[in-house]
Short mmCIF file of C-alpha atoms in Angstrom, two decimals:
data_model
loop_
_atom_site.label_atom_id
_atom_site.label_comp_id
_atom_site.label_asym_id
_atom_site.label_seq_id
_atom_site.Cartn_x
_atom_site.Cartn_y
_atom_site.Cartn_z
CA UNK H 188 0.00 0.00 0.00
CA UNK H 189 2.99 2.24 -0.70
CA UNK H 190 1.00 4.93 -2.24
CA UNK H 191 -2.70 4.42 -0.60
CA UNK H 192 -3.54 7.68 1.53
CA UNK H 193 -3.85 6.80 5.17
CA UNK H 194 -6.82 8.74 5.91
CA UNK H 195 -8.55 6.92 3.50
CA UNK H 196 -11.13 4.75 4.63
CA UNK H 197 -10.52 0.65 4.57
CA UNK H 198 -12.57 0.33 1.52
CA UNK H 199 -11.03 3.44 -0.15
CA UNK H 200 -7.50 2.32 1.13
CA UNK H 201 -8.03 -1.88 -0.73
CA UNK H 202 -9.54 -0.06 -3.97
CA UNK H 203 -6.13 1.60 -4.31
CA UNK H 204 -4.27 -1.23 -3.15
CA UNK H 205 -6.03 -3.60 -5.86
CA UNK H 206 -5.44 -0.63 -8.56
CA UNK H 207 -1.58 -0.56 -7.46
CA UNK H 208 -1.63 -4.40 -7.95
CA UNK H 209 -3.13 -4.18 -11.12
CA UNK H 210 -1.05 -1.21 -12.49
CA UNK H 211 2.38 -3.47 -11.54
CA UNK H 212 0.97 -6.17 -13.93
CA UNK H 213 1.07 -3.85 -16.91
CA UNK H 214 -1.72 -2.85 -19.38
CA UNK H 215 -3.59 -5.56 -21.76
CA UNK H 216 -4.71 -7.93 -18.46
CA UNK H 217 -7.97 -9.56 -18.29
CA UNK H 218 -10.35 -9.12 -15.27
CA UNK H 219 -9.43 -9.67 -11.87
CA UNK H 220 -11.96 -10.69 -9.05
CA UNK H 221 -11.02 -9.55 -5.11
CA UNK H 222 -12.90 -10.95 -2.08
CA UNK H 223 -12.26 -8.79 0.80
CA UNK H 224 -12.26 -9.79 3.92
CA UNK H 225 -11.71 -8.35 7.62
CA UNK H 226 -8.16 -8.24 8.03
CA UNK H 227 -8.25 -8.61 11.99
CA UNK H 228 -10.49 -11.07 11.73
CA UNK H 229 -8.48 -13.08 9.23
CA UNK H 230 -5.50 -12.76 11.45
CA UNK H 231 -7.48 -14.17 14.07
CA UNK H 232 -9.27 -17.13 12.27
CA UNK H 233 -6.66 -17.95 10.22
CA UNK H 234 -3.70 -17.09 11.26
CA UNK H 235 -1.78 -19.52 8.67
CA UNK H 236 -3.21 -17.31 5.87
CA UNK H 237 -2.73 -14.27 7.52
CA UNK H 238 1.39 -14.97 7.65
CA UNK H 239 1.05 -16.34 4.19
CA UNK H 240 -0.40 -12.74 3.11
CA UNK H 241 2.52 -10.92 4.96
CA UNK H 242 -0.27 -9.54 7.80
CA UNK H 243 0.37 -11.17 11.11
CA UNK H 244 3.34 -7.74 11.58
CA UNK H 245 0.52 -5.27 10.65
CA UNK H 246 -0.90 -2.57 13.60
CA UNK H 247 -3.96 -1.73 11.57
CA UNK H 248 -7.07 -2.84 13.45
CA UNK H 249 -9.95 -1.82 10.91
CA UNK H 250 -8.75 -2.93 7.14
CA UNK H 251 -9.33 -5.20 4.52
CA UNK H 252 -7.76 -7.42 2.69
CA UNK H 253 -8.07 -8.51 -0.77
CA UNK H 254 -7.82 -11.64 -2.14
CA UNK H 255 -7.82 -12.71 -5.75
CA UNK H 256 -9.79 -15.23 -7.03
CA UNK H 257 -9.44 -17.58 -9.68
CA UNK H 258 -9.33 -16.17 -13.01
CA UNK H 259 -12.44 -14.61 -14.35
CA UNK H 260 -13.67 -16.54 -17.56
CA UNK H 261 -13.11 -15.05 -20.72
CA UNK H 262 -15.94 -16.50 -23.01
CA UNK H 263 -18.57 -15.37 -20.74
CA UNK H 264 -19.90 -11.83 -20.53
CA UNK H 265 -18.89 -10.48 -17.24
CA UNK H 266 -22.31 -9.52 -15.69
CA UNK H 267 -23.43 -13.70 -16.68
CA UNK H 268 -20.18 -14.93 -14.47
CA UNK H 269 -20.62 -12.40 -11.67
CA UNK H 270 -24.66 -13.62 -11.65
CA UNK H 271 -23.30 -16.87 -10.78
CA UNK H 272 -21.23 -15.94 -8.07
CA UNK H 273 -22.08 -16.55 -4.24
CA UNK H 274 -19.84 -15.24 -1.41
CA UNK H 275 -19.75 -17.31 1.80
CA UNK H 276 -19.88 -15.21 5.42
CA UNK H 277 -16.71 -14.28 5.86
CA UNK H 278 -16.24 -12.32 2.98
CA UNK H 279 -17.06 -8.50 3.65
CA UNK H 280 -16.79 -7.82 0.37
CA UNK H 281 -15.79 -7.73 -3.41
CA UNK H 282 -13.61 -5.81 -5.59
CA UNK H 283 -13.27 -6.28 -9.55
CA UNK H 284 -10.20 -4.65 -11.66
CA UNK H 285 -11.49 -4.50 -15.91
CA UNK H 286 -10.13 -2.63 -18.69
CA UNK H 287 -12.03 -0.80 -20.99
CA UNK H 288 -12.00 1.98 -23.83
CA UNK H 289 -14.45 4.56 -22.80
CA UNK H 290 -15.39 7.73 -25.06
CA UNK H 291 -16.04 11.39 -23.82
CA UNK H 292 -19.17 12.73 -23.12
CA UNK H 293 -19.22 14.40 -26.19
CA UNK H 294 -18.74 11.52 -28.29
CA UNK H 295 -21.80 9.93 -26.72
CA UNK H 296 -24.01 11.82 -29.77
CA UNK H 297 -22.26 10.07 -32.63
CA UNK H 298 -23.07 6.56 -31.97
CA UNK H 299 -24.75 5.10 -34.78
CA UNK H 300 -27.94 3.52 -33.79
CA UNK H 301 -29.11 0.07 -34.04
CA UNK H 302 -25.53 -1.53 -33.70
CA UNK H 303 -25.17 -4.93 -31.67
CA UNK H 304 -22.91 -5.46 -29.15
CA UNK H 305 -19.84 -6.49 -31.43
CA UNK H 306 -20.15 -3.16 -33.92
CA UNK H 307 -20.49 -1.20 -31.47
CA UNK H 308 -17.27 -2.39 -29.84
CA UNK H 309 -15.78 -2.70 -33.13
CA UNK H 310 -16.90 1.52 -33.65
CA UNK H 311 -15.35 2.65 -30.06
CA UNK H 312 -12.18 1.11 -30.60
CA UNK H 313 -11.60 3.17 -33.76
CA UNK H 314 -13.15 6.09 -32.97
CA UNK H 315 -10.18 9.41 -32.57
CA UNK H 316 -11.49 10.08 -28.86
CA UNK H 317 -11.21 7.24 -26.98
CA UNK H 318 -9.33 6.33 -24.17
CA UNK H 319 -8.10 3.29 -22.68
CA UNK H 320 -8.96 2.62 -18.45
CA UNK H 321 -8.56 0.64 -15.92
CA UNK H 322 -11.36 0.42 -13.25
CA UNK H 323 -11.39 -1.00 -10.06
CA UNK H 324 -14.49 -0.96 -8.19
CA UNK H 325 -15.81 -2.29 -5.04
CA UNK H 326 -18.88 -2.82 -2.72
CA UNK H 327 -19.15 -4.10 0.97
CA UNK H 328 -21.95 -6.40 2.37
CA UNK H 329 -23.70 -3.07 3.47
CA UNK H 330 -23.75 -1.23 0.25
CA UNK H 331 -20.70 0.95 0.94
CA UNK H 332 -18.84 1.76 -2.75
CA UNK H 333 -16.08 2.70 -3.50
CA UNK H 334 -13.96 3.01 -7.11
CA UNK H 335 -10.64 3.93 -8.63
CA UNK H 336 -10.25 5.27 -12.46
CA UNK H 337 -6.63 5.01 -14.27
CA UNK H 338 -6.21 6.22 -17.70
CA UNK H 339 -3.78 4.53 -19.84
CA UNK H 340 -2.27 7.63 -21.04
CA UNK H 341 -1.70 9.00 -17.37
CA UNK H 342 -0.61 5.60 -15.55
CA UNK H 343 0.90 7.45 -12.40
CA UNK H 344 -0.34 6.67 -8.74
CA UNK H 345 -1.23 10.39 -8.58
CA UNK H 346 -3.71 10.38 -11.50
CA UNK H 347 -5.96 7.79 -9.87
CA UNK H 348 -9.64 9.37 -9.91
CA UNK H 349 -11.41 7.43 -6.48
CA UNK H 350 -15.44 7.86 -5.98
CA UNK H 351 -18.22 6.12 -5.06
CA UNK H 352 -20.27 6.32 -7.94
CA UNK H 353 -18.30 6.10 -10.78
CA UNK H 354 -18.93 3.22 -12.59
CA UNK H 355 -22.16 2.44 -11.15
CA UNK H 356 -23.18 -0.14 -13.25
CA UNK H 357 -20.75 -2.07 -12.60
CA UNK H 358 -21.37 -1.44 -8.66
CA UNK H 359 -24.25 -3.10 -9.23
CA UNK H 360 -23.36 -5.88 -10.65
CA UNK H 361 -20.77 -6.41 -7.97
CA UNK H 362 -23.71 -5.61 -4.87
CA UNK H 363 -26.26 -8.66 -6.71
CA UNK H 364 -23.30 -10.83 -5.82
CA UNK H 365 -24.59 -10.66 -2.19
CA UNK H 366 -28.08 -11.23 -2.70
CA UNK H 367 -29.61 -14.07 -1.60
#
């Protein structure tokens, strides 16, 4: 967590921890799925894991800690996996890291209508404006959100945009995975 504010709150602090992860790896990665879990309480109930992980030396009382999952399928579309998913107890929460080409605002007017899902992938990729992000985005048990923006073309720690709402879509989809 070299670079996560300590102010921050828990969930704020593993968004940016997860988006640090993710930025070592390079660009051009496919999804990554995060459970997070109590870190005192994993230090306490398994304390195996916990030295595994590197925690058993850490002060911190209130954090979380992510763990990956297995690797999210890549001939499925992402909100048909995460409807399939089902978090036991003592998991707090759930974090996902995608890439994505997103266009401006202002771009939002040319779309050509009536294109499936393949064209109109097919028409962002080429079009002049786009740009090229990685989002992390997570959601506790209770609702809490939390997400963290990185642009390709300004991949520095310090040009990390954090918020709760934005991507909220894909909040959602992440939330349903708690629903019984």
């Amino acid at each position: 967590m070299s670079n996560t504010p300590m102010a921050a709150s828990p969930l704020t602090r593993a968004v940016l921890e997860i988006d640090e992860y993710a930025s070592g790896l390079g660009w051009d990665q496919p999804a990554r799925l995060f459970a997070l879990v109590d870190t005192a309480r994993l230090r306490a109930q398994e304390p195996g894991l916990a030295a595994q992980l590197g925690l058993e030396d850490e002060q911190e009382t209130s954090g979380l800690t992510p763990i990956e999952q297995d690797e999210v399928p890549t001939g499925k579309p992402l909100d048909e996996f995460l409807g399939t998913i089902a978090w036991p107890d003592a998991v707090t929460g759930c974090a996902l890291t995608v890439e994505r080409l997103m266009l401006p605002p202002s771009a939002e007017a040319q779309v050509p209508k009536d294109l499936d899902e393949a064209a109109l992938t097919k028409w962002v990729a080429g079009h002049p404006e786009r740009q090229e992000v990685r989002m992390t985005v997570a959601v506790l048990r209770d609702g809490t959100r939390e997400s963290a923006l990185r642009l390709r073309e300004k991949d520095t720690p310090t040009d990390v945009l954090t918020g709760k709402d934005l991507v909220p879509g894909l909040a959602e989809a992440l939330a349903a995975t708690f629903e019984d």
